[in-house]
PDB file of C-alpha atoms in Angstrom:
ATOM      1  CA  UNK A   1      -4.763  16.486  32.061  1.00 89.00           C
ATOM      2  CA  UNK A   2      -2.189  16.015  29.409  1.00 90.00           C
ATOM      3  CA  UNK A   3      -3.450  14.561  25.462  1.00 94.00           C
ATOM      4  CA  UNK A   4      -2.315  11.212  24.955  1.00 95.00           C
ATOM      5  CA  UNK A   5       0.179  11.606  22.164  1.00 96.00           C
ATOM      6  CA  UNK A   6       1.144   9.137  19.219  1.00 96.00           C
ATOM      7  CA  UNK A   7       4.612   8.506  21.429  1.00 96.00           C
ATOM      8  CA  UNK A   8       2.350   7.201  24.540  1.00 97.00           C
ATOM      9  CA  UNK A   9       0.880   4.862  22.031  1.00 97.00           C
ATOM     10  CA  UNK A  10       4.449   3.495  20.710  1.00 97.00           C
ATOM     11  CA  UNK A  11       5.492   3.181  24.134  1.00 97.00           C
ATOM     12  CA  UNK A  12       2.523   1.078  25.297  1.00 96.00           C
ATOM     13  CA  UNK A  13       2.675  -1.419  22.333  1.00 97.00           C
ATOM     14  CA  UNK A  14       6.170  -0.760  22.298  1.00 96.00           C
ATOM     15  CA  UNK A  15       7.054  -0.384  18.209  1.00 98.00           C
ATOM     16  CA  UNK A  16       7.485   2.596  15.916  1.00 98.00           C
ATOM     17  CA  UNK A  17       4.787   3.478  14.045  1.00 98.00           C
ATOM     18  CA  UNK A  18       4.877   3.633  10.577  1.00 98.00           C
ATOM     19  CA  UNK A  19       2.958   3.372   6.667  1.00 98.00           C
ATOM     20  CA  UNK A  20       4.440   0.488   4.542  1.00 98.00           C
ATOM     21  CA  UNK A  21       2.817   1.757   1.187  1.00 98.00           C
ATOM     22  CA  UNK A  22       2.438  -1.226  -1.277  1.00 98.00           C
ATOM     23  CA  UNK A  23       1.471   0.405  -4.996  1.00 98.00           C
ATOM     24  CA  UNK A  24       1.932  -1.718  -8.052  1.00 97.00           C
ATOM     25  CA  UNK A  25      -0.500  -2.630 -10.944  1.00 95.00           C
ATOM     26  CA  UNK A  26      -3.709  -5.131 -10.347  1.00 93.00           C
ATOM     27  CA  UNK A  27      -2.517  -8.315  -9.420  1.00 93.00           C
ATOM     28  CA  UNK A  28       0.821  -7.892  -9.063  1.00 95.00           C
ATOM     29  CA  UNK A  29       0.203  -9.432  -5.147  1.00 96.00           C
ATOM     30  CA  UNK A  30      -0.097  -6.007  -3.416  1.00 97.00           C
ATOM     31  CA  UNK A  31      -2.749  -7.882  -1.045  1.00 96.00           C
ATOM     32  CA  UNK A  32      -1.210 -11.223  -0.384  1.00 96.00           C
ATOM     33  CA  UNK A  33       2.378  -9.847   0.139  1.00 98.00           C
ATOM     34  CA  UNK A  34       0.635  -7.426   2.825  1.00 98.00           C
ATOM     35  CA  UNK A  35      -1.573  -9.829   4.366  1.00 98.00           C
ATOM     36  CA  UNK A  36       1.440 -12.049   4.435  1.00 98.00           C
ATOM     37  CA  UNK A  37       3.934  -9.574   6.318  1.00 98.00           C
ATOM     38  CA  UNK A  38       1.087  -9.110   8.721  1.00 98.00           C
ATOM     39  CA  UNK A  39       1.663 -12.234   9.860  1.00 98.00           C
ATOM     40  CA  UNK A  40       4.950 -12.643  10.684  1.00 98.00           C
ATOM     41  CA  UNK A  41       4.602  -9.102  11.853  1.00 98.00           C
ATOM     42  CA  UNK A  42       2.054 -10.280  14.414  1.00 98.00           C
ATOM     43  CA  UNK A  43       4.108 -13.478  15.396  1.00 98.00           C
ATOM     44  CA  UNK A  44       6.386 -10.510  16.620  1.00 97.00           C
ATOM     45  CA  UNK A  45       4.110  -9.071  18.926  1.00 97.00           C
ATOM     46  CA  UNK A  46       3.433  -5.763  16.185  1.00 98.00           C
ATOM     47  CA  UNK A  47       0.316  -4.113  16.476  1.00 98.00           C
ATOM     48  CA  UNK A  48      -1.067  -3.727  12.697  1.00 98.00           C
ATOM     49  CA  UNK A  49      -3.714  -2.624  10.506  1.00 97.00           C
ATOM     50  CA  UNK A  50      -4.339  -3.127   6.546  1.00 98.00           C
ATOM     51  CA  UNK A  51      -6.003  -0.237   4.569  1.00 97.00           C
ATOM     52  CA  UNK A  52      -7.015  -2.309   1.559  1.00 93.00           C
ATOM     53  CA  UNK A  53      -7.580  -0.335  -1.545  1.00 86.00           C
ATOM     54  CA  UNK A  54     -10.389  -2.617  -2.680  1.00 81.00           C
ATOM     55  CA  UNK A  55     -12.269  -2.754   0.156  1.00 82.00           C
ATOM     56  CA  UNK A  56     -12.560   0.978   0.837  1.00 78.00           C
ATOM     57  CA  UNK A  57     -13.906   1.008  -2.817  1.00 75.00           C
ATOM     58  CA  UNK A  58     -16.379  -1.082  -1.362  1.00 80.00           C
ATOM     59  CA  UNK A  59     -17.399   1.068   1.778  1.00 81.00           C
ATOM     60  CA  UNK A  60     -15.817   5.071   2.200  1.00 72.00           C
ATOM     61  CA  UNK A  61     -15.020   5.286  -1.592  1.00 74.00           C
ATOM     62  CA  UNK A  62     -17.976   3.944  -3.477  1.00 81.00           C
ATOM     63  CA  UNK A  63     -19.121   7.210  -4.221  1.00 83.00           C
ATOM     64  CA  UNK A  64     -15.737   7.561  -6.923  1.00 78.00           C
ATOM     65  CA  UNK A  65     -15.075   6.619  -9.807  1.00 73.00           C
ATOM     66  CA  UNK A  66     -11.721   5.898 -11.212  1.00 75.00           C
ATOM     67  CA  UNK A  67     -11.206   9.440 -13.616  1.00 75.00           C
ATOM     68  CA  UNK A  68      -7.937  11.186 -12.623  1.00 75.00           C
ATOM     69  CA  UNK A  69      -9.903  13.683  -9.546  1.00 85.00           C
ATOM     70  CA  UNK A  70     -11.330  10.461  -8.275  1.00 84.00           C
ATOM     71  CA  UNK A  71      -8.491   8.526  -8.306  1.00 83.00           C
ATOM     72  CA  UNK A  72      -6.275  11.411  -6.261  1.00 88.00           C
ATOM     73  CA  UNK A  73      -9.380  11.728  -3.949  1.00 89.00           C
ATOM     74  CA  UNK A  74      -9.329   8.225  -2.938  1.00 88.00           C
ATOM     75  CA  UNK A  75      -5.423   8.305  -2.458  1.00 91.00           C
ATOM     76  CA  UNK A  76      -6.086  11.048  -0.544  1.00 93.00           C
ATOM     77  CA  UNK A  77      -8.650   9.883   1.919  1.00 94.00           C
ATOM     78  CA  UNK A  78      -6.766   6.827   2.232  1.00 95.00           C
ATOM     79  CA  UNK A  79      -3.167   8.408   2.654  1.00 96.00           C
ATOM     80  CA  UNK A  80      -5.581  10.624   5.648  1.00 96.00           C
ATOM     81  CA  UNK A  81      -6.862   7.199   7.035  1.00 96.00           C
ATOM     82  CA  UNK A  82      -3.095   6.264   7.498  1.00 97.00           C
ATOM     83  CA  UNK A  83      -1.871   9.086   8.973  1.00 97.00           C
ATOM     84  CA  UNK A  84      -4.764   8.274  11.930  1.00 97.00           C
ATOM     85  CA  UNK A  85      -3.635   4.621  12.149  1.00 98.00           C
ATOM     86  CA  UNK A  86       0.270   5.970  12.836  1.00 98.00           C
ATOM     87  CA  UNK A  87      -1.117   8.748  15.167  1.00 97.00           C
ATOM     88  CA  UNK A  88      -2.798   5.117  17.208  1.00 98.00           C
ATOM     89  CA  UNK A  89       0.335   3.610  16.744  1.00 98.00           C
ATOM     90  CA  UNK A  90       0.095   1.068  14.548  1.00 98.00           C
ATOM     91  CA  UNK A  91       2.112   0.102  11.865  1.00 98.00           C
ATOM     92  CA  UNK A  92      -0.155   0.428   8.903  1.00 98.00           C
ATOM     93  CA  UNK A  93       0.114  -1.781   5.430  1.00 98.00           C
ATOM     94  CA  UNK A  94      -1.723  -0.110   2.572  1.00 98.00           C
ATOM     95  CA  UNK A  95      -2.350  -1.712  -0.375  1.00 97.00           C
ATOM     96  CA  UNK A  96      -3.482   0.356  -3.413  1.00 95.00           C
ATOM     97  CA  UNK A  97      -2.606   0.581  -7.408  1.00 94.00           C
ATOM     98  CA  UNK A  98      -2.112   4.332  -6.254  1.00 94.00           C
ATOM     99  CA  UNK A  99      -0.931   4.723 -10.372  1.00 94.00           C
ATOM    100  CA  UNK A 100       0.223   8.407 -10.365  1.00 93.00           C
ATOM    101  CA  UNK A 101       3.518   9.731  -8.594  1.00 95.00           C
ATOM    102  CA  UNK A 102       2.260  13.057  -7.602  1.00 94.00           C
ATOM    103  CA  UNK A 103      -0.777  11.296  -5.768  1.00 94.00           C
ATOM    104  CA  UNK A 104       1.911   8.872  -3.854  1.00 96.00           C
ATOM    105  CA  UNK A 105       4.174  11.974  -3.008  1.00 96.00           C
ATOM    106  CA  UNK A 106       1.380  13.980  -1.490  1.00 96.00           C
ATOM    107  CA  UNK A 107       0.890  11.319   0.626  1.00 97.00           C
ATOM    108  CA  UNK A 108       4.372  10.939   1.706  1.00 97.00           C
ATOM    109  CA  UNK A 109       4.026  14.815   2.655  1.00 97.00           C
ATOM    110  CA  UNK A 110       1.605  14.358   4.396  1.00 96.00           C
ATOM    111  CA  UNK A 111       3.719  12.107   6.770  1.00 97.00           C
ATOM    112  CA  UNK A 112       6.504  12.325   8.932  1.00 95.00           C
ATOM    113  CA  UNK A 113      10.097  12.023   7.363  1.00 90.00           C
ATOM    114  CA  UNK A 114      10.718   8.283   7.922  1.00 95.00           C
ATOM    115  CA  UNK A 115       6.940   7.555   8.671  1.00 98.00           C
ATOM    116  CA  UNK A 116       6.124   6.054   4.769  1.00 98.00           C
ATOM    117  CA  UNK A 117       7.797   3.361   3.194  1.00 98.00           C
ATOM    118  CA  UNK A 118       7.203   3.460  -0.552  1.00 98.00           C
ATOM    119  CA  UNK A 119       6.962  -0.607  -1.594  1.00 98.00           C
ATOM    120  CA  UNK A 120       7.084  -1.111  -5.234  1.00 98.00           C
ATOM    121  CA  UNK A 121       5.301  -4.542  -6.030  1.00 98.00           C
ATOM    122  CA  UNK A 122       6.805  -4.930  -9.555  1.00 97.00           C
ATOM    123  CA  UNK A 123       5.270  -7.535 -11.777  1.00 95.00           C
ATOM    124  CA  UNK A 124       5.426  -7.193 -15.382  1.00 93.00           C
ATOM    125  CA  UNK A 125       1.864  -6.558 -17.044  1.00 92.00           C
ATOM    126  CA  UNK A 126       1.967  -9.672 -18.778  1.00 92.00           C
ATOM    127  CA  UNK A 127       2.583 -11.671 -15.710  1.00 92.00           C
ATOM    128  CA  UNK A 128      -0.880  -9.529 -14.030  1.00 92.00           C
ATOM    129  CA  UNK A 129      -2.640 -10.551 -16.785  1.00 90.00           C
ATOM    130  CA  UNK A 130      -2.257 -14.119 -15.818  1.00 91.00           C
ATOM    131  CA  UNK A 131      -3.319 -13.862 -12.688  1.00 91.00           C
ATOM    132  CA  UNK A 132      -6.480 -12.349 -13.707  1.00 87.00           C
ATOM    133  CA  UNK A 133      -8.605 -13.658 -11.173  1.00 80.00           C
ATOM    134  CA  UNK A 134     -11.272 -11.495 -11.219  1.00 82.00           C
ATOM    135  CA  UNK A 135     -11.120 -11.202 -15.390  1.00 85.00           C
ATOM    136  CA  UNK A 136     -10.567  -7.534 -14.957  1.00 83.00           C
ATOM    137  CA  UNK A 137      -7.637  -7.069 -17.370  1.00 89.00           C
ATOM    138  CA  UNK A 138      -9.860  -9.132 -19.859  1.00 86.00           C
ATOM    139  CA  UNK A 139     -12.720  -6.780 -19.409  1.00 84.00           C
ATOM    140  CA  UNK A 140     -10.520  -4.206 -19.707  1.00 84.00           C
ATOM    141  CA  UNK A 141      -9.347  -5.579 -22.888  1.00 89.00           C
ATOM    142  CA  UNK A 142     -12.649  -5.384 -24.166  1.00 88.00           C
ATOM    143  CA  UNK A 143     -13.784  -2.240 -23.606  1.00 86.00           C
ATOM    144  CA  UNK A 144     -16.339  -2.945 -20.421  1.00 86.00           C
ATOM    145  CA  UNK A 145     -13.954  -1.365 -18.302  1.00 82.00           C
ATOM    146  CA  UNK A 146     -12.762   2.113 -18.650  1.00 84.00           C
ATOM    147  CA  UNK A 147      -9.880   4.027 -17.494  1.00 83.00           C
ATOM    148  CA  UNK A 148      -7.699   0.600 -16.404  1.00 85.00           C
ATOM    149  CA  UNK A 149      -4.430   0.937 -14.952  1.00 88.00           C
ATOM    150  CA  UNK A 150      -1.950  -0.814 -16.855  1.00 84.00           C
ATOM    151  CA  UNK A 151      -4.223  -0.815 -20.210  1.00 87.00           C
ATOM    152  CA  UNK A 152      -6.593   2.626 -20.809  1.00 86.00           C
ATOM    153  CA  UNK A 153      -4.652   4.210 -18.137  1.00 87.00           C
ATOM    154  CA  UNK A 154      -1.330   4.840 -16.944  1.00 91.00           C
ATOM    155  CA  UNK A 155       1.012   3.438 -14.707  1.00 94.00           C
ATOM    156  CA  UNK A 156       3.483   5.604 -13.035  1.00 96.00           C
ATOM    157  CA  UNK A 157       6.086   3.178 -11.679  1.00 96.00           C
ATOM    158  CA  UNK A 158       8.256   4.831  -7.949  1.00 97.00           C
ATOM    159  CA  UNK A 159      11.577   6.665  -8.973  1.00 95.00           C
ATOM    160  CA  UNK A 160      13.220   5.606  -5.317  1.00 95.00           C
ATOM    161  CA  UNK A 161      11.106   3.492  -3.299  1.00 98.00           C
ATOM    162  CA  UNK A 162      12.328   2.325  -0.377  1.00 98.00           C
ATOM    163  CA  UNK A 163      12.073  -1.453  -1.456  1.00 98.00           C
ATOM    164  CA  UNK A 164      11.002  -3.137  -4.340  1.00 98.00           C
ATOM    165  CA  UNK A 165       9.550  -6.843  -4.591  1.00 98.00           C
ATOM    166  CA  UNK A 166       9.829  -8.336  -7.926  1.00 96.00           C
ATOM    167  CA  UNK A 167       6.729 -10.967  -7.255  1.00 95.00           C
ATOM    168  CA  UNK A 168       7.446 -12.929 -10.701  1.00 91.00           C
ATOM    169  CA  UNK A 169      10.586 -13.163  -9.544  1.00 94.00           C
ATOM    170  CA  UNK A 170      10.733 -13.977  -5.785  1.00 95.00           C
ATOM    171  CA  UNK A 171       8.095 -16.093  -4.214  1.00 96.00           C
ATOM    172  CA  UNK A 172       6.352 -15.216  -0.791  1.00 97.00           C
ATOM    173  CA  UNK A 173       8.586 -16.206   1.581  1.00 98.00           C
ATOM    174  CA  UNK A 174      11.405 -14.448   0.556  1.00 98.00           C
ATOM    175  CA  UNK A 175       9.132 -11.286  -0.432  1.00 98.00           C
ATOM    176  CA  UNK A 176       7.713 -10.997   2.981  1.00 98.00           C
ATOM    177  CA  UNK A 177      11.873 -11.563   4.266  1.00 98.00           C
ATOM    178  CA  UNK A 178      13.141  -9.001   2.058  1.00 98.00           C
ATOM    179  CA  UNK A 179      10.540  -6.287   3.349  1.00 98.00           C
ATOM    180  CA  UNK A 180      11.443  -7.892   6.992  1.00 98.00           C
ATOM    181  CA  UNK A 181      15.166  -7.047   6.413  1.00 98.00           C
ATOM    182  CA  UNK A 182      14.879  -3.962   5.351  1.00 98.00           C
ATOM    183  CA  UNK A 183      12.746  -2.697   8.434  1.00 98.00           C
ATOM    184  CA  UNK A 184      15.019  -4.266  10.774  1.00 98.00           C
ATOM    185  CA  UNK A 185      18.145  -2.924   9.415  1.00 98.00           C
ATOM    186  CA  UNK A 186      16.763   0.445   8.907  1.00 98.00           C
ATOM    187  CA  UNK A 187      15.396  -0.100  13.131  1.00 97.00           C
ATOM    188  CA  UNK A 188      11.573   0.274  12.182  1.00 98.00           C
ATOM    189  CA  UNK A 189      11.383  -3.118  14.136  1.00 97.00           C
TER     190      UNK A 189
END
């Protein structure tokens, strides 16, 4: 008996599978604008799956901490996490600071030509700081935290993503259209 293959999987939920890669600083609406486009993605009949950067920190990445080797490692095991949810077919929304080029191009290497779409949420870090929900930027600010992207540590914003979303700029809606445009006219949907 033949292995059921990644293409079987396509063909029975019939859609290309594929990584939209969200990376931009905290609170710059990495989550909403994903959890948004899953939506409408779903009204379409798309199978889908979030790999949310904040949760995993929660559950398969508590064990790291946020120096430079952690930080790659939990790119990495995320970036591997995505390659399994294209391999099932899915089309697979992942939503992490991910600060550092190098660690977002290993991940596109470790992907099919075509199979990751680099999505630059760009909000200024002014803006983030107003949206502070969770008073991280203010902590930060003071010291409690250390090693905060954006403030102790870098942020390494995409030379050529694939689509940028300027979220101070553009509100939901048209966020979530402008992502929806580009994946039909480039026939990911």
């Amino acid at each position: 008996m033949k292995e059921i293959t990644r293409k079987h999987r396509e063909k029975i939920k019939a859609q290309k599978a594929f990584v939209l890669w969200f990376t931009g600083l905290s609170g710059a609406g990495k989550t909403t604008l994903a959890i948004a486009l899953e939506h409408s993605l779903h009204k379409m009949g798309k199978h889908t799956y979030i790999l949310d950067g904040d949760k995993f920190r929660e559950t398969l990445n508590k064990d790291l901490g946020f120096s430079l080797k952690d930080r790659e490692e939990n790119i990495r095991r995320i970036g591997t996490i995505s390659l399994a949810t294209v391999d099932a077919g899915l089309i697979t929304l992942v939503t992490l600071i991910s600060p550092f080029r190098s660690s977002r191009d290993s991940v596109r290497a470790m992907h099919a030509p075509k199979d990751f779409i680099e999505v630059y949420v760009n909000c200024s870090l002014e803006e983030c700081e107003k949206r502070d929900v969770k008073g991280l930027y203010y902590k930060a600010r003071q010291g409690i935290i250390k090693e905060f992207t954006g403030i102790s540590s870098p942020y390494e914003p995409p030379i050529n993503p694939e689509i940028v979303i300027d979220t101070a700029k553009l509100d939901l809606k048209s966020s979530v259209q402008t992502i929806l445009k580009y994946l039909k006219a480039n026939k990911y949907i």
